[in-house]
Amino acid sequence: MAEPCNPSDGTVLPNHMELSSSQLGFLDDHFSTCNDLSSSSSTMASDLAAMLNQICAELDSDLQSLQRNLTKLTVSWIYRSFAAKTALHKLNLNLHNLTIHTTSQYGIGLKKTQKILGEDLPRLMKEMLQIENIRNYAETTLKVEALVGDLEDAVFSVMKRQNRNIFSAILSNSSISTDLGARQEKLLQALKAMNDIEEVLVTVVKIHPDWLCLMKSVDTRVDKTLAVLRPQVLADHRALLASLGWPPKILASKIESGKIQDLPNPLVLMQADKSKTYSESFLALCALQHLQSRRDERQLNILRHKERDIGLWAIDELVSPIASRTEYHFSKWLDQPELMFALVYKITRDFILGVDDVLQPLIDRARLVSYSAKEAWVHGMIQMLSGFLEKRVFSVLAERYKENQARQEVISSWLHLIDLIIKFDKQMQSLMVTEAQLFGGSEGFSRGISVFSIFCDRPDWLKIWAKIELKDACKKLKVESKDKRAWLVDNRHGTELHIAGTIEEFLLYSREDHKAPLIAESALKIAWEMIERSQTLPTILPRSQFIRLTSARFLWYFFDVLLWHCKGTEFHSDVLDDDSLTRVCISVNAARYCESKLQEWSDDVSFLEMRITENVSNCPTEDDASDNRCFFEEEIKILSELETSWLMEIITDLLQQFETLSWEYVQINEHGGREQREVEAVNFTISVEFVEALDTIRSHLNVIRTSLNPKDFSDLWRSVANGLDHFIFRSILMSDNRFSDQGINQFGADMQALFVIFQPFCARPEAFFPCIRDSLKLLKMDKEDVRHLKVILLGDEDRMNYLRCSGISHVSFDQAWRILRNSKFKI
């Protein structure tokens, strides 16, 4: 650093100890010697001073601008947030310190500015957003408070006008209409305020779902207001209906005699002024219901998941006075429930056209999309009857069902009621066929438009109904199973099995194709009738539960009946008779037919839906619920096992009997020079010891062919052929029996006789006896081929390839060598 010096103009410079290191460094960079401060170098100093003054002026301008903006923000928002005020105060102090040290500490001031831009301003922005959120909350609160106040004022006006007329004597129809019209305006104001409140809350749910306290507070106040308003609106509407003469009088004597005439409809007969008043009241009630539905959807978040509500409060108010009048008649008809159903259907049918003509235009004016006046009317009438049946009929029957003495009477009454309900539901559905097509109605009954909705809410009654149906079904089947004609098979259908058959011949469709007995058709018919009765249940899960408790269990009962039918037919090789074979074949046919029908049922869309619903209700995760196996999987599985077991039993006993009858034939040590028997229709003779075995197997196969369905018979005879092939190959060809020339010829004749037995079933039966066929080729080889085979045996050539080239593919080389060793060649 240059030594200190005093300038010639007498200016006193500060002591270097009074300057900071940064200031000294700055001076050293621009004034290295004392001559730099002389008058000759004043230009350098003046330029430097000008530069410093410009920098300071720019910094001062930036600082002043920043202070002005900061002051404005502080004045505007300081009263809203104490935390923001504290942060702004600290920032102001930092800026003030920056002003003091700008000239002397230019580098430090730059770092301060970067800190302000990088840290303080983002923090300030966060505080500003919090203040903005508070402002929005306050504004929303004030807005909702005003709307709730308007709602409460309007409701108070409605109630005040009503209370003013409480002490009046008897109101005439005109005074009622006038009073209702006066309150209608205030009611509309209340509905408008409620709608505005709901609009605000829907927006809050979307944008600020964390404002729970605000929404809860508003909902509480609105709920209190609705608790006062809705009963009043309903009371006004009921008073208006009474002034219109609703409902018309019903004469019980004409009902019981069956001479009830068409009832007059006051909705169609009302005059213009009353029609206008009623329309306004109807629209107000629809609007109130619509607002309540919107509130429920918002509060419960069920907009996309709830079932479509088909009821309308205004139409329910038409049903309510009818219910109070008909209940008196219903109570007298507890032993004649058909009269209840007839009356409800009569009232519903007589009024449905008037309801549709008068009320559907009002529903359209109210913009209630997808609502139908017919559907709501039918729904209300069904719910009226369902409520009475639940309270006064089924509850009593369910209690009496627990008593053994009254159980039979309860079963009869219960089934009679079910038949009446099925008929009634179909009648009510026929009244709204157009609505079902227009509003997407599907097969079956929607919840609420079926009396069977009672069982959806009472699973204990559903189980009682299922027990009754199951017991009745088993009783019917038991009676039919005792009839011998039910187990007969029509042998005239499909008895011919052509050799050159096609695949279509083994496709089984009808009971006759399966050769199933009539008992199988009866069992499936009974099971399907219970399934059809379950289709009246309006929801899928109860429907599935009912089928599991009735049809599925009934099928298992039928499976036990099939097992019982086979009882006592356990075969033994020495007592295998045609009657036992036929009984088992009939059971196999019945099982096969039931399996095909259950698979057909399970492929139906309704059963697929039930299976999916069961999976969803039983499985906690979607991955587990994605298992879409068929509905009757367990039943199909057990039928398949029964079929396999019975067929294997037949095959096993046929082979065992053949082995027993051919024991002497197998034990012969030398095949040749034995007694022979000439057989008709063939040009060769058969060994005497082999005739009985062949004749027995032929006879049994013919019986089975006549009794068993074509598909299973095809599998059975192939399995029998395969078993015989292995038995003869192991017991004769792989034994130490010796074959002379005559013995080889006789063995070939015997095997040809065996092939002939299977000739009716295929074109080339020897193809199903591969081991015997290959053995005969070996036994009939000439000496030259045998010597060649011996060379191959002693050499290293591929032995199996040689056998395959010779047309022998099912006998190993060792087995072939053993056969030739016991032949006439003795190699």
GROMACS .gro file of N, CA and C in nm, residues 466 527 530-532 534-535 537 542-554 607 610 631-632:
model
   75
  466ALA      N    1  -8.637  -6.900   0.179
  466ALA     CA    2  -8.553  -6.998   0.110
  466ALA      C    3  -8.573  -7.138   0.167
  527ALA      N    4  -8.544  -7.661  -1.000
  527ALA     CA    5  -8.438  -7.567  -0.964
  527ALA      C    6  -8.455  -7.435  -1.039
  530MET      N    7  -8.728  -7.205  -0.899
  530MET     CA    8  -8.684  -7.126  -0.783
  530MET      C    9  -8.593  -7.011  -0.826
  531ILE      N   10  -8.512  -7.035  -0.929
  531ILE     CA   11  -8.428  -6.926  -0.981
  531ILE      C   12  -8.515  -6.815  -1.039
  532GLU      N   13  -8.619  -6.853  -1.111
  532GLU     CA   14  -8.709  -6.753  -1.168
  532GLU      C   15  -8.780  -6.673  -1.059
  534SER      N   16  -8.654  -6.601  -0.779
  534SER     CA   17  -8.554  -6.510  -0.722
  534SER      C   18  -8.533  -6.387  -0.810
  535GLN      N   19  -8.567  -6.396  -0.939
  535GLN     CA   20  -8.547  -6.282  -1.027
  535GLN      C   21  -8.634  -6.163  -0.988
  537LEU      N   22  -8.649  -6.048  -0.693
  537LEU     CA   23  -8.576  -5.969  -0.594
  537LEU      C   24  -8.506  -5.854  -0.665
  542PRO      N   25  -7.904  -6.013  -0.263
  542PRO     CA   26  -8.007  -6.102  -0.207
  542PRO      C   27  -8.052  -6.209  -0.306
  543ARG      N   28  -8.056  -6.173  -0.435
  543ARG     CA   29  -8.093  -6.272  -0.537
  543ARG      C   30  -7.993  -6.387  -0.538
  544SER      N   31  -7.866  -6.353  -0.533
  544SER     CA   32  -7.762  -6.456  -0.531
  544SER      C   33  -7.771  -6.541  -0.405
  545GLN      N   34  -7.795  -6.477  -0.291
  545GLN     CA   35  -7.807  -6.552  -0.165
  545GLN      C   36  -7.926  -6.646  -0.169
  546PHE      N   37  -8.036  -6.601  -0.225
  546PHE     CA   38  -8.155  -6.686  -0.233
  546PHE      C   39  -8.128  -6.809  -0.320
  547ILE      N   40  -8.060  -6.791  -0.433
  547ILE     CA   41  -8.030  -6.905  -0.520
  547ILE      C   42  -7.936  -7.002  -0.451
  548ARG      N   43  -7.839  -6.948  -0.377
  548ARG     CA   44  -7.748  -7.037  -0.303
  548ARG      C   45  -7.823  -7.119  -0.199
  549LEU      N   46  -7.924  -7.057  -0.137
  549LEU     CA   47  -7.997  -7.125  -0.031
  549LEU      C   48  -8.105  -7.218  -0.084
  550THR      N   49  -8.143  -7.203  -0.209
  550THR     CA   50  -8.253  -7.285  -0.263
  550THR      C   51  -8.204  -7.376  -0.375
  551SER      N   52  -8.186  -7.321  -0.493
  551SER     CA   53  -8.153  -7.403  -0.610
  551SER      C   54  -8.023  -7.479  -0.593
  552ALA      N   55  -7.920  -7.412  -0.540
  552ALA     CA   56  -7.791  -7.478  -0.525
  552ALA      C   57  -7.802  -7.595  -0.426
  553ARG      N   58  -7.866  -7.572  -0.312
  553ARG     CA   59  -7.881  -7.681  -0.214
  553ARG      C   60  -7.973  -7.791  -0.268
  554PHE      N   61  -8.073  -7.752  -0.344
  554PHE     CA   62  -8.161  -7.853  -0.404
  554PHE      C   63  -8.084  -7.942  -0.501
  607PHE      N   64  -7.619  -6.438  -1.415
  607PHE     CA   65  -7.538  -6.517  -1.323
  607PHE      C   66  -7.395  -6.464  -1.315
  610MET      N   67  -7.413  -6.180  -1.073
  610MET     CA   68  -7.423  -6.228  -0.936
  610MET      C   69  -7.288  -6.278  -0.886
  631PHE      N   70  -7.096  -6.939  -1.182
  631PHE     CA   71  -7.178  -6.933  -1.062
  631PHE      C   72  -7.192  -7.071  -0.998
  632PHE      N   73  -7.217  -7.174  -1.079
  632PHE     CA   74  -7.238  -7.309  -1.027
  632PHE      C   75  -7.110  -7.392  -1.036
   0.00000   0.00000   0.00000
